Short mmCIF file of C-alpha atoms in Angstrom, two decimals:
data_model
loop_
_atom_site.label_atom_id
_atom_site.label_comp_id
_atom_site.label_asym_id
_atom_site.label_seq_id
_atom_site.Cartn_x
_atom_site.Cartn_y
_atom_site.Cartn_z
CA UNK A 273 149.40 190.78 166.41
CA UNK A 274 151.58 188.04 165.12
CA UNK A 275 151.81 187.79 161.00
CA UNK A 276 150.28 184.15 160.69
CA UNK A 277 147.10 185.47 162.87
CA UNK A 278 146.50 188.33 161.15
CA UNK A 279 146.53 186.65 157.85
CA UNK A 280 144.62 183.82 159.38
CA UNK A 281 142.12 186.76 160.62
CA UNK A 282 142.05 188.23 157.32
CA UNK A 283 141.57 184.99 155.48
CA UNK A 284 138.71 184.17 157.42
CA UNK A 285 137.14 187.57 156.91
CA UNK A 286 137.49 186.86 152.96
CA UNK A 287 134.94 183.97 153.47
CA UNK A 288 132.56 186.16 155.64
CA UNK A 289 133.00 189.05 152.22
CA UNK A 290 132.49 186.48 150.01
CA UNK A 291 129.33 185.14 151.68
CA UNK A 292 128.06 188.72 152.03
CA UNK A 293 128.25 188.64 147.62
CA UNK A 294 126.62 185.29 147.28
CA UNK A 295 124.22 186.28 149.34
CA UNK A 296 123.19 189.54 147.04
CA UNK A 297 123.19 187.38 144.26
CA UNK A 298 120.44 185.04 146.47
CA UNK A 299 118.29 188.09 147.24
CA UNK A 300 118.63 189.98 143.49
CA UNK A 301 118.31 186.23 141.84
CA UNK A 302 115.20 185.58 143.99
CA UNK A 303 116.48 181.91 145.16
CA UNK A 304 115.86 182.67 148.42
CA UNK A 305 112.16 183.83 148.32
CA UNK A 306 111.79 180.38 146.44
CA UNK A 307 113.16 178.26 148.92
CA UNK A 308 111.80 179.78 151.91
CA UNK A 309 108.91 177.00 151.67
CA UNK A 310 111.23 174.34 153.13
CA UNK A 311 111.00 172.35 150.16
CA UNK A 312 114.15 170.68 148.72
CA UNK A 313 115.42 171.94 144.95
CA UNK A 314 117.57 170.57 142.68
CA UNK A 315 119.54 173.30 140.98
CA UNK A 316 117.61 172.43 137.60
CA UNK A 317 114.25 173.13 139.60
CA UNK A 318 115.67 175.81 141.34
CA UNK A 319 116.60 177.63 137.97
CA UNK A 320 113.91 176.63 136.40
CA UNK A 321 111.60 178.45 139.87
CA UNK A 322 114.05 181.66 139.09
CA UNK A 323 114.53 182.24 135.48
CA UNK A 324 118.19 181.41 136.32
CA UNK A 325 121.10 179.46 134.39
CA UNK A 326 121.26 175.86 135.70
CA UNK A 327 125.37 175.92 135.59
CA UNK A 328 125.71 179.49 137.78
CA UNK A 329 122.46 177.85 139.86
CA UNK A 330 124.70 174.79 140.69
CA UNK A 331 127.61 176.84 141.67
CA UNK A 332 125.82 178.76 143.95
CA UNK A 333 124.05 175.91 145.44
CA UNK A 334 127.56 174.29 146.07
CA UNK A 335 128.89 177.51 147.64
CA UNK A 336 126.07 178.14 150.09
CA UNK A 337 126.30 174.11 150.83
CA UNK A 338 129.61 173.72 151.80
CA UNK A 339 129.37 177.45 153.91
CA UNK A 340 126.09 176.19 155.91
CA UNK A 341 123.89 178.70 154.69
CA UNK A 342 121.51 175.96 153.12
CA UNK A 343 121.44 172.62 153.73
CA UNK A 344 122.01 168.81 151.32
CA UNK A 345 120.13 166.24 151.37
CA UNK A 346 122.40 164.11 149.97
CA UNK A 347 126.03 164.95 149.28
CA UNK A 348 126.70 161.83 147.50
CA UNK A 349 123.40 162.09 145.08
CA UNK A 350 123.27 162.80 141.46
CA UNK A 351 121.78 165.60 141.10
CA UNK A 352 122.30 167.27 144.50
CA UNK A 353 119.06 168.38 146.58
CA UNK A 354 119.45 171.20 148.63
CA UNK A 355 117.20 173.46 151.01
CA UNK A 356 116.68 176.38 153.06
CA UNK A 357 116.57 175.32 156.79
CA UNK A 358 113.37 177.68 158.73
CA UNK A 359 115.89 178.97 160.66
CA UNK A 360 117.73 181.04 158.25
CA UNK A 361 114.85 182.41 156.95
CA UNK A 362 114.64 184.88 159.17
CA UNK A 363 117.98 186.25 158.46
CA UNK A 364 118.50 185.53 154.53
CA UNK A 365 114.93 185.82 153.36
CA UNK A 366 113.00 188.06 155.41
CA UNK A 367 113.59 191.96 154.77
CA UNK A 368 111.52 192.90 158.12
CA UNK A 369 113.25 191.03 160.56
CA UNK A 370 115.94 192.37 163.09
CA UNK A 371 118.32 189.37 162.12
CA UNK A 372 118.57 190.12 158.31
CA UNK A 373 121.59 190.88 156.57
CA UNK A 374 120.09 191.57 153.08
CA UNK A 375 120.65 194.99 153.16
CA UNK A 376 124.07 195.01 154.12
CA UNK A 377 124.96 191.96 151.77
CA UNK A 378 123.28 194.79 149.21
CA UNK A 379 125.52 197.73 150.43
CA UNK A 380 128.56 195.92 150.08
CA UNK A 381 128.38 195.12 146.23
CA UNK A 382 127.38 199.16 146.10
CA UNK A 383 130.47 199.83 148.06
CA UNK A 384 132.30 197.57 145.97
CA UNK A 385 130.84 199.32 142.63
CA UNK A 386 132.28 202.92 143.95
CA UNK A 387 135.34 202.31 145.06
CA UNK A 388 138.00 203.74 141.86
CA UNK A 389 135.68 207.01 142.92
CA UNK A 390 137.04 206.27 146.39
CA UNK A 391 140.55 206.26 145.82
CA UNK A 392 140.20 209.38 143.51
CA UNK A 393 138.27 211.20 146.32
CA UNK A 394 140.85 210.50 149.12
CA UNK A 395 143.65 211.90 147.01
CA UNK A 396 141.28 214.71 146.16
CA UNK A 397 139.57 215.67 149.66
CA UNK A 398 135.98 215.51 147.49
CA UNK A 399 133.15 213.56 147.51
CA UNK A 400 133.18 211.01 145.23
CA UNK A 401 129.95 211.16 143.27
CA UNK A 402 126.87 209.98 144.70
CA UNK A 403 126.36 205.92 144.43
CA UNK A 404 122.84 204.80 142.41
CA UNK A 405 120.08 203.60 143.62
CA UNK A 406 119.92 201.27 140.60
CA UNK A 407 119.71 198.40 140.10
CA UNK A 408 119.03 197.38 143.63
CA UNK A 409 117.47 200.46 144.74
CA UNK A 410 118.17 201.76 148.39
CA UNK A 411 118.84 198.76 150.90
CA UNK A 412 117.01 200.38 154.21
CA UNK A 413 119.32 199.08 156.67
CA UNK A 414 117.14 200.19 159.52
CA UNK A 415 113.43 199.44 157.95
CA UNK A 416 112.80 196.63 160.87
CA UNK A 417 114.41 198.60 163.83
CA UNK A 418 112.24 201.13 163.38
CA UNK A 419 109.37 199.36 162.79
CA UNK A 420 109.92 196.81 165.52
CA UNK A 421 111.48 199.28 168.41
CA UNK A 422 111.41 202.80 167.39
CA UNK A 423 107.37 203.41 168.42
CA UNK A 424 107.15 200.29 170.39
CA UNK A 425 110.09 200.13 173.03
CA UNK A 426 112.23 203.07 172.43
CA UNK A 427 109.81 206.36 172.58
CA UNK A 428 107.88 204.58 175.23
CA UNK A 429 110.41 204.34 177.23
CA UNK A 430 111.90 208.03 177.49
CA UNK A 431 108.52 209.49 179.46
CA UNK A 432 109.14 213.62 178.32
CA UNK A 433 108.61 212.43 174.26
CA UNK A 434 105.93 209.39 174.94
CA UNK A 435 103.78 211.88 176.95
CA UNK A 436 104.10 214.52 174.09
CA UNK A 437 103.20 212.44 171.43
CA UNK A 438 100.42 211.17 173.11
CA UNK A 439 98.67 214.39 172.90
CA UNK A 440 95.78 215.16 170.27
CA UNK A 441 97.49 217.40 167.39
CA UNK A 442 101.11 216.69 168.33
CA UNK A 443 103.33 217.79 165.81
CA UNK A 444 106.28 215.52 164.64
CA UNK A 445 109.40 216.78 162.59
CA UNK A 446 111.67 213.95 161.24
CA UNK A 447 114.99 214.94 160.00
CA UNK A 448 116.46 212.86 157.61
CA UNK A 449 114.01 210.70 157.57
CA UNK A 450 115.27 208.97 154.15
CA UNK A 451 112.77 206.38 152.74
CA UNK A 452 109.86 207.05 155.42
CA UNK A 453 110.48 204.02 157.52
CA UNK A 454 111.51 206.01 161.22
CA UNK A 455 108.16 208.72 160.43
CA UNK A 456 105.70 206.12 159.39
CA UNK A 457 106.96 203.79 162.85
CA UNK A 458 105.81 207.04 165.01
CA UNK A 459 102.25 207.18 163.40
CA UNK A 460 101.73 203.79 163.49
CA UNK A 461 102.60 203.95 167.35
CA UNK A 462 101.04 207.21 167.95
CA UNK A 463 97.74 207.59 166.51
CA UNK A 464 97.18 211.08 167.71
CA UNK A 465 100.73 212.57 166.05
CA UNK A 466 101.14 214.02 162.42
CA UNK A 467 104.78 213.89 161.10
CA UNK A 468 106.68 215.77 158.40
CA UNK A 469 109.41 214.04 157.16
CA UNK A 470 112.14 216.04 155.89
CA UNK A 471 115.21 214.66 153.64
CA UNK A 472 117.76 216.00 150.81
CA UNK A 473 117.14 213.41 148.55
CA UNK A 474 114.23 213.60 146.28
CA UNK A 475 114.14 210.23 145.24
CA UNK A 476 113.99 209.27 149.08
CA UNK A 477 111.11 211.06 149.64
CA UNK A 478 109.14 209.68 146.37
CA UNK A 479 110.13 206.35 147.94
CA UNK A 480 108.86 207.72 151.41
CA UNK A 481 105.25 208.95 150.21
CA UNK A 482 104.86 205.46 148.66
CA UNK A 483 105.13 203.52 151.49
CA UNK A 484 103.29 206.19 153.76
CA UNK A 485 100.38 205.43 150.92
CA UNK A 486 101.23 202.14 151.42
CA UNK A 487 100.34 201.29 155.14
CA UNK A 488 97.47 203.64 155.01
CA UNK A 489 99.32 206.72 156.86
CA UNK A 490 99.24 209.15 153.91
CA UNK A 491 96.63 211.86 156.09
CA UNK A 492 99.42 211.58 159.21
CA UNK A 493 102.46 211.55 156.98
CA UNK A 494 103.78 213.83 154.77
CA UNK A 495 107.06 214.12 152.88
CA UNK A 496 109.12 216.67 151.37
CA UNK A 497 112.78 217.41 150.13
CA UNK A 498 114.79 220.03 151.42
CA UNK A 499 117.40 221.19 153.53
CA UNK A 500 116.62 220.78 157.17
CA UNK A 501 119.08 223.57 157.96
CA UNK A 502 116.25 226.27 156.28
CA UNK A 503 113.59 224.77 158.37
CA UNK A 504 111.01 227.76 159.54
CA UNK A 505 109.56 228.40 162.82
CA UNK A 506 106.35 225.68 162.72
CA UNK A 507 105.63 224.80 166.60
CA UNK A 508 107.23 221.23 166.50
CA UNK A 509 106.04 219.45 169.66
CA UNK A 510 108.96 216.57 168.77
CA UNK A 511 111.73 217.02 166.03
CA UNK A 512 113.63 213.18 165.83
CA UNK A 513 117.10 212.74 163.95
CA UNK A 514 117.41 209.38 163.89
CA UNK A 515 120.50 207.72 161.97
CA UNK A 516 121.45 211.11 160.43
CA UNK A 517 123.13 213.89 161.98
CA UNK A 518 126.38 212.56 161.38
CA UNK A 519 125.68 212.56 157.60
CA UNK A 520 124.99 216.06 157.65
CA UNK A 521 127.73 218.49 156.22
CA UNK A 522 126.10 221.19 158.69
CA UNK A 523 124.95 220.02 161.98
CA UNK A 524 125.33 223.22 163.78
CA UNK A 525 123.18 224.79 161.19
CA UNK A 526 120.28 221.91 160.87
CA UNK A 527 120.48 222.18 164.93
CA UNK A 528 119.56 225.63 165.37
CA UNK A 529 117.17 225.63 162.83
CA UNK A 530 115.19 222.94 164.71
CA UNK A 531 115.65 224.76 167.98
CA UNK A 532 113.99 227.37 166.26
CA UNK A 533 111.44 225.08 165.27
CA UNK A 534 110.21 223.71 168.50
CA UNK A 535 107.32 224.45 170.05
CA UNK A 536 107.40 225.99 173.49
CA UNK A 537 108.01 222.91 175.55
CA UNK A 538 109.02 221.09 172.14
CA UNK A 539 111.70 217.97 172.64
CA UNK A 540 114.59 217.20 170.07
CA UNK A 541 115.44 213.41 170.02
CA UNK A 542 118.72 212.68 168.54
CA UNK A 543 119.42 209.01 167.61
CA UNK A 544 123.09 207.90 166.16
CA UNK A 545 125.44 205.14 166.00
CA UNK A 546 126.49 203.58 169.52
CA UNK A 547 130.34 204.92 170.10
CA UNK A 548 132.25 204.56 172.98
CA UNK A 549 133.16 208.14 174.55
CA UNK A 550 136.50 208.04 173.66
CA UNK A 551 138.97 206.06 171.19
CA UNK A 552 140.17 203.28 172.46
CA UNK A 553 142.03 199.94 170.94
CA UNK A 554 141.08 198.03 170.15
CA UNK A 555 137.52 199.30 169.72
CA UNK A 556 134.14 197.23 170.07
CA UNK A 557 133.11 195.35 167.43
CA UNK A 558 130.23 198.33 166.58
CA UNK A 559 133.24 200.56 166.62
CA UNK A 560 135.02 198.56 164.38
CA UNK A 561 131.71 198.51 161.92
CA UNK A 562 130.85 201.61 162.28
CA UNK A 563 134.81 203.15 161.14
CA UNK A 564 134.15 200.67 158.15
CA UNK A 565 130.87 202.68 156.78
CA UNK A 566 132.63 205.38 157.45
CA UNK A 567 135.57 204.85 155.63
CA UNK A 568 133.34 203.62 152.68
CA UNK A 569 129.91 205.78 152.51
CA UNK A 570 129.60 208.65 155.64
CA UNK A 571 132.43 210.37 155.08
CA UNK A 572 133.14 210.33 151.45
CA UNK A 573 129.38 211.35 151.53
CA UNK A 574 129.57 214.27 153.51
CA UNK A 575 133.17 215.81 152.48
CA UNK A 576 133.47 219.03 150.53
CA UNK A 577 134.17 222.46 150.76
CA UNK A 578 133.00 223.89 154.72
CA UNK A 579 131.26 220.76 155.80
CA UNK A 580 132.16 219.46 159.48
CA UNK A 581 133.21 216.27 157.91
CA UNK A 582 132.03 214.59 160.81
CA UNK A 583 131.85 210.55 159.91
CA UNK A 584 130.07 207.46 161.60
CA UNK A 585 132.10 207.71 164.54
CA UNK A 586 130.45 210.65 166.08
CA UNK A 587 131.36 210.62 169.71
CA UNK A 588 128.60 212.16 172.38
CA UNK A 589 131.20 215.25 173.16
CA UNK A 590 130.88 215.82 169.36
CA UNK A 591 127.69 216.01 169.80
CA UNK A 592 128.03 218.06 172.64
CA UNK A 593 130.01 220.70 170.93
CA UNK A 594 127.68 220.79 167.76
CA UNK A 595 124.17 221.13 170.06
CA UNK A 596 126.15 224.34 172.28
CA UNK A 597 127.25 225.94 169.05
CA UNK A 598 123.39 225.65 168.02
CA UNK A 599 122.37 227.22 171.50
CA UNK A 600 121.20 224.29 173.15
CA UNK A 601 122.08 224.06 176.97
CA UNK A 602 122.61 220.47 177.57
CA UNK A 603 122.73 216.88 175.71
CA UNK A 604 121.31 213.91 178.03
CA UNK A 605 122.44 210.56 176.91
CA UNK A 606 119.49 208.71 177.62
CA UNK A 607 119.41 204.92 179.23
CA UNK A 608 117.76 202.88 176.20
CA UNK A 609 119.63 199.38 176.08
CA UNK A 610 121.03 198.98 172.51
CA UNK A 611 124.49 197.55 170.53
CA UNK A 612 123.84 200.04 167.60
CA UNK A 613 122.83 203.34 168.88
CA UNK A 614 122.94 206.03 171.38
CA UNK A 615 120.23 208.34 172.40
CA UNK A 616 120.53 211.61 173.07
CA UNK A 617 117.67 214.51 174.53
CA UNK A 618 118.91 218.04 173.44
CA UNK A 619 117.41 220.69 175.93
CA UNK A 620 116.95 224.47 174.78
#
């Protein structure tokens, strides 16, 4: 690549960062969830709507004007009206659609807040310490996949789970289930299933309970911390790791502990990030994301003394080797359609 087009590249990629920040300020700020009405503000009235200063509230209504993300009435009026067209609604305002960036406009400025502990931990080989939850509190990236797809399109459509989980009693483990949002999906899809979601992180699984509570799933859906790698012996019909295996400093070990967990026709669904088979350049524009969160949260996350160190970019003969060190015979990549993930059925 020439010089002038990869600093044209990069430049343009500075605007796309710097829209990612203005558009955490919208969401922590609240000026989105005012203007989702359609209605046209001023950025006195808008301020005024948030609790916000009217200065900053002008100089973000300028920014998002002149990048498209909301629209002007009037460029040449004094003061300025401006509004949120319906159409970006869906992607600025509304945390359970499949088109919003909110959480990853949120996970950059975390990134951004950690990363002095990044450059100490990749002269060090550590993990640099863990980021906060505050003030934001965790972003949930995958909240409206799962609820949209996971029990509506993608169990459905691999027949050896869907038929399981549409027996009375079925048992459901969910490993790594984080902040609830993959285990309460399967309930809601599968009124017959109970699910035990299992995570490391405490707070994740307070925030988990909650919304189980929440949407009314609290007698299917229970919670608790620990490490999936002590798992006992419980007669799991399905065990699902969905978004998390590669964030595990042990795989082999969490993977033989749920082989010894399944039932005796029990299924183990393993759900990751969509990677190509091999490295290749240059690589997909998933690929390309998906090195990026690596570089900045999985790895860094995972790194420390005896952990596989595995990263985003788990390829399926990673996989591979991790499921036959846990005694599994064979890892089907199953045919679900998606950009962001891979599917995989681990057989005993």
């Amino acid at each position: 690549m020439k010089s002038d087009v990869l600093a044209r590249r990069l430049f343009e990629e500075t605007l796309g960062a710097l829209d990612l920040y203005s558009i955490y300020l919208g969401d922590q700020l609240g000026y989105y969830r005012a203007m989702t009405g359609g209605d046209w503000f001023s950025a006195e009235s808008l301020a005024r709507r948030t609790g916000t200063s009217v200065r900053y509230t002008e100089e973000w209504l300028s920014q998002q004007a002149v990048r498209e993300l909301v629209e002007v009435q009037d460029e040449r009026a004094q003061p300025r009206r401006y509004r949120l067209p319906a159409e970006h609604v869906p992607v600025l305002a509304d945390p359970d659609s499949m088109m919003a960036v909110i959480a990853g406009a949120t996970d950059l400025a975390r990134i951004a807040r950690r990363l002095p502990d990044l450059v100490t931990a990749y002269r060090t080989g550590q993990a640099p310490p863990s980021m906060p939850w505050e003030p934001e509190g965790r972003s949930e990236q995958n909240r409206a996949q799962y609820l949209n797809l996971l029990g509506k399109q993608w169990l459905p459509a691999i027949p050896e789970i869907d038929e399981r989980l549409m027996r009375a009693g079925a048992r459901v483990a969910d490993i790594g289930c984080g902040t609830g949002w993959s285990s309460i999906a399967m309930a809601e899809a599968y009124p017959l299933v109970s699910v035990e979601g299992i995570d490391l992180d405490a707070q994740a699984i307070a925030e988990a309970g909650r919304h189980a509570h929440e949407h009314g799933l609290a007698d299917r859906v229970r919670f608790k911390a620990g490490d999936a790698a002590s798992l006992s012996s419980e007669g799991y019909d399905v065990v699902t790791i969905i978004q998390a295996l590669h964030d595990m400093s042990n795989p082999v070990e969490v993977l033989h502990a749920v082989r010894k967990s399944l039932a005796g026709d029990g299924v183990v669904l393993v759900v990751d990030s969509h990677v190509e088979e091999e490295f290749s350049v240059p690589g997909t524009p998933q690929e390309q994301l998906n090195y990026g969160i690596s570089l900045m949260v999985c790895l860094p996350e995972a790194m420390g003394p005896g952990s596989a160190a595995t990263g985003t970019v788990m390829r399926p003969g990673t996989l591979r080797r991790y499921a036959a060190n846990a005694g599994f015979t064979e890892v089907r990549m199953l045919p679900i359609e998606s950009q962001k993930w891979n599917f995989y059925r681990l057989t005993v």
